[in-house]
XYZ file of C-alpha atoms in Angstrom:
306
model
C 76.939 112.137 114.886
C 73.309 112.247 115.841
C 72.618 114.948 113.303
C 74.358 112.989 110.568
C 72.380 109.902 111.457
C 69.245 111.886 110.762
C 70.453 113.043 107.266
C 72.121 116.300 108.171
C 75.496 117.035 106.573
C 78.061 118.185 109.069
C 81.279 120.024 108.465
C 84.065 119.736 111.085
C 85.553 123.180 111.806
C 89.299 123.283 111.374
C 89.811 126.907 110.359
C 87.742 129.508 108.591
C 89.471 129.115 105.162
C 88.990 125.406 105.086
C 85.251 125.723 106.079
C 84.684 128.292 103.307
C 86.175 125.832 100.743
C 84.090 122.997 102.028
C 80.893 125.029 101.927
C 81.493 126.134 98.368
C 82.267 122.612 97.304
C 79.013 121.426 99.008
C 76.682 124.114 97.753
C 77.991 125.637 94.538
C 78.054 124.131 91.010
C 81.563 122.622 90.487
C 81.279 122.571 86.673
C 80.275 126.182 86.459
C 83.062 127.252 88.889
C 85.694 125.105 87.074
C 84.776 126.611 83.703
C 84.865 130.182 85.137
C 88.384 129.405 86.392
C 89.487 128.255 82.880
C 87.791 131.071 81.037
C 89.246 133.763 83.241
C 92.719 132.438 82.363
C 92.184 131.653 78.663
C 95.325 131.236 76.579
C 97.440 131.543 79.823
C 96.902 127.952 80.999
C 100.522 126.840 80.619
C 102.563 124.307 82.599
C 104.746 124.879 85.662
C 107.649 122.829 86.917
C 108.475 121.803 90.394
C 111.147 124.568 90.269
C 108.529 127.186 89.513
C 109.467 127.644 85.855
C 106.560 128.341 83.417
C 106.661 126.156 80.301
C 104.691 127.112 77.193
C 103.795 123.871 75.512
C 101.423 122.501 72.871
C 100.818 119.213 74.740
C 98.933 120.686 77.726
C 96.940 123.048 75.397
C 95.787 120.051 73.375
C 94.713 118.181 76.495
C 92.679 121.205 77.606
C 91.050 121.308 74.299
C 90.348 117.668 74.267
C 88.574 117.879 77.614
C 86.703 121.141 77.119
C 86.161 121.487 73.341
C 86.760 125.222 73.718
C 89.379 126.434 71.226
C 89.506 129.930 72.633
C 90.858 128.642 75.963
C 94.218 127.485 74.484
C 97.213 128.825 72.610
C 98.779 126.560 70.010
C 101.774 126.947 67.693
C 102.855 124.711 64.942
C 104.064 124.921 61.380
C 103.999 121.449 59.823
C 102.483 118.036 59.646
C 104.126 116.920 62.925
C 104.157 118.705 66.229
C 106.655 119.940 68.823
C 105.995 119.713 72.550
C 107.290 123.225 73.233
C 105.956 126.525 72.156
C 108.880 128.888 71.557
C 111.839 128.600 73.814
C 112.793 125.082 75.095
C 113.311 124.556 78.764
C 115.650 122.078 80.532
C 116.787 120.621 77.228
C 118.884 121.531 74.175
C 117.697 123.963 71.425
C 117.337 121.130 68.953
C 114.682 119.233 70.850
C 112.835 117.391 68.104
C 109.217 117.088 67.247
C 107.591 114.195 69.027
C 105.042 111.377 68.309
C 102.937 112.030 71.453
C 102.143 115.649 70.827
C 101.583 114.834 67.141
C 99.150 111.980 67.949
C 97.260 114.126 70.450
C 96.954 116.940 67.879
C 95.713 114.625 65.145
C 93.051 113.206 67.433
C 91.938 116.521 68.858
C 92.089 118.974 65.950
C 90.227 119.090 62.663
C 93.315 118.527 60.347
C 92.981 118.089 56.544
C 93.056 114.411 55.651
C 96.215 114.770 53.409
C 98.145 116.433 56.148
C 96.990 113.797 58.712
C 97.929 110.960 56.410
C 101.443 112.479 55.897
C 101.941 112.711 59.694
C 100.722 109.097 60.235
C 103.015 107.815 57.504
C 105.922 109.587 59.313
C 104.968 107.785 62.544
C 104.940 104.455 60.637
C 108.393 105.238 59.364
C 109.608 105.792 62.909
C 109.013 102.330 64.432
C 111.485 100.162 66.405
C 112.774 96.899 65.183
C 109.912 95.321 67.069
C 107.346 97.381 65.255
C 106.655 99.768 68.174
C 106.393 103.571 67.710
C 109.378 105.596 68.979
C 108.738 108.713 70.947
C 110.757 111.210 68.854
C 111.165 111.948 65.175
C 114.905 111.786 65.721
C 117.207 108.845 65.023
C 119.547 110.093 67.698
C 116.803 109.735 70.334
C 115.445 106.108 69.883
C 113.239 106.380 73.006
C 110.140 104.197 73.534
C 107.355 104.716 76.022
C 104.274 102.396 76.271
C 102.091 105.370 77.328
C 103.065 107.162 74.138
C 102.402 103.981 72.218
C 98.902 103.892 73.618
C 98.219 107.430 72.377
C 99.538 106.446 68.943
C 97.397 103.318 68.803
C 94.319 105.447 69.618
C 95.151 107.698 66.743
C 95.611 104.892 64.188
C 92.433 102.944 65.144
C 90.300 106.092 65.272
C 91.424 106.670 61.669
C 90.870 103.147 60.430
C 94.550 102.206 60.297
C 94.910 100.276 63.489
C 95.911 97.081 61.846
C 99.192 98.745 60.795
C 100.147 98.690 64.475
C 99.347 95.065 65.443
C 102.618 94.640 67.328
C 101.779 97.659 69.438
C 98.315 96.327 70.183
C 99.727 92.942 71.293
C 102.407 94.639 73.332
C 99.931 96.855 75.193
C 97.634 93.910 75.920
C 100.539 92.034 77.346
C 101.782 94.788 79.700
C 98.193 95.356 80.897
C 97.651 91.580 81.514
C 100.809 91.363 83.601
C 100.354 94.765 85.208
C 103.854 95.712 83.989
C 102.467 99.114 82.973
C 102.330 100.001 86.684
C 106.165 100.034 86.805
C 105.788 103.548 85.308
C 106.902 105.553 82.370
C 109.985 107.697 81.523
C 107.586 110.579 80.864
C 104.117 110.090 82.389
C 103.811 110.198 86.139
C 100.574 108.165 86.588
C 99.815 104.651 85.363
C 96.211 105.872 84.850
C 97.232 107.749 81.718
C 97.563 104.570 79.680
C 94.202 103.371 81.051
C 92.569 106.593 80.009
C 93.981 106.573 76.425
C 93.054 103.022 75.821
C 89.587 103.285 77.419
C 88.843 106.289 75.205
C 89.936 104.219 72.144
C 87.615 101.358 73.203
C 84.756 103.801 73.656
C 85.184 105.388 70.240
C 86.058 102.381 68.097
C 84.122 99.143 67.710
C 86.790 97.253 65.710
C 86.668 93.544 66.808
C 90.498 93.606 66.937
C 90.067 95.541 70.248
C 87.987 92.895 72.087
C 90.955 91.548 74.183
C 92.207 95.109 74.827
C 88.741 96.188 76.018
C 88.638 93.210 78.426
C 92.063 93.842 79.947
C 91.609 97.632 80.206
C 88.280 97.066 82.024
C 89.826 94.607 84.394
C 92.783 96.829 85.242
C 90.576 99.935 85.628
C 88.285 98.105 88.116
C 91.508 97.140 90.050
C 92.641 100.703 90.199
C 89.425 102.565 90.939
C 89.764 104.768 94.067
C 93.273 103.569 94.844
C 94.496 106.986 95.822
C 93.336 110.546 96.437
C 95.526 112.300 93.821
C 93.226 114.611 91.808
C 94.826 114.003 88.460
C 94.811 110.289 88.778
C 91.243 110.268 90.074
C 90.072 112.314 87.030
C 91.826 109.958 84.611
C 90.199 106.922 86.218
C 86.776 108.478 86.367
C 86.972 109.515 82.673
C 88.174 106.069 81.697
C 85.316 104.475 83.669
C 82.790 106.696 81.866
C 84.252 105.655 78.531
C 83.655 101.972 79.487
C 80.155 102.539 80.941
C 81.432 102.051 84.522
C 81.011 104.091 87.682
C 83.825 105.096 90.051
C 82.175 106.827 93.093
C 85.370 107.110 95.117
C 87.162 108.975 92.360
C 84.120 111.188 91.815
C 84.133 111.989 95.492
C 87.820 112.909 95.397
C 87.103 115.478 92.626
C 84.068 116.924 94.333
C 85.893 117.558 97.622
C 89.187 118.930 96.334
C 88.004 121.891 94.240
C 89.778 125.012 95.387
C 88.434 128.379 96.389
C 89.169 129.932 92.947
C 87.218 127.171 91.223
C 90.202 125.264 89.852
C 91.898 122.124 91.011
C 95.489 121.695 92.231
C 98.468 121.635 89.885
C 98.884 117.851 89.613
C 102.223 116.509 88.349
C 101.527 115.135 84.793
C 104.947 114.489 83.205
C 108.641 114.096 84.018
C 111.303 114.891 81.574
C 114.964 115.882 81.112
C 118.175 114.516 82.718
C 117.261 116.107 86.042
C 113.711 114.538 86.029
C 111.880 117.861 86.100
C 108.234 117.409 87.148
C 105.606 119.259 85.038
C 102.081 120.113 86.035
C 99.140 122.288 84.863
C 96.170 123.478 86.741
C 94.326 124.060 83.470
C 94.688 120.388 82.540
C 93.691 119.101 85.962
C 90.632 121.484 86.087
C 89.491 120.676 82.559
C 89.649 116.927 83.307
C 87.891 117.329 86.523
C 85.173 119.452 85.006
C 84.520 117.002 82.185
C 84.453 113.989 84.529
C 82.035 115.647 86.880
C 79.836 116.982 84.061
C 79.518 113.480 82.561
C 78.848 111.932 86.014
C 76.009 114.395 86.598
C 74.516 113.803 83.170
C 74.464 110.084 83.139
C 72.539 107.626 85.216
C 74.360 105.699 87.900
C 75.895 102.509 86.470
C 77.176 99.679 88.509
């Protein structure tokens, strides 16, 4: 206590392994260590379920690419204008699992896709709306599923491509569930409410359309409410990235990331998604690590903002 009061940094000894981790997190460069973790496992950064099954999927690969910008880290597979979640064999579902709007939207935002191909995919999304004008999750009339978190990803795609006004019902709906905090009830697919905050904060950062003024206000309000609310690494990374998009600072979430890096340079698995009739949980250390690395890098590069 006396040493700490004089400016020393103390580490409580629990066991040797924990002390080694704490010392590395205190003294080493977290960004360099995180990128080493990713590069040493390039094109092998696939998802894992809570049952220990490895799932090869496009969605996690696109997320890693979005956060790192390094195409050689990921393995992608697709053969058309729209995208399928799985790469190769499906898991915990039938063999006819359809292409989906979420993976498609993420691909169109992240990859350099020819404008004609992108336009065809976006037209297909517009042809797959509910009676209320909201985007359905699958390109399959037999699976009329809706998820507000997927809708946020779709809205981001359309506004970033100058077509946001074609989804005004979606914009109004998302503003409403943010204002009422109904989004915190959860999602059929996403495990953290902070995903929707991240998607919409990223949209507000990259698009200056005046249509988004109300959305920007409610996203900012909800993000400030949620900053530092838990110590889950994936959620903390989402909140910190969202805060940076809105020119805010989230020191509690940054501290969570800085103190949870593991000995191999990566971060923990972190459950991202749930799907299937048995509610399989899906996580990916590559996604968690790429998010944490980007959030820490940006935090180190920018001035402290209050």
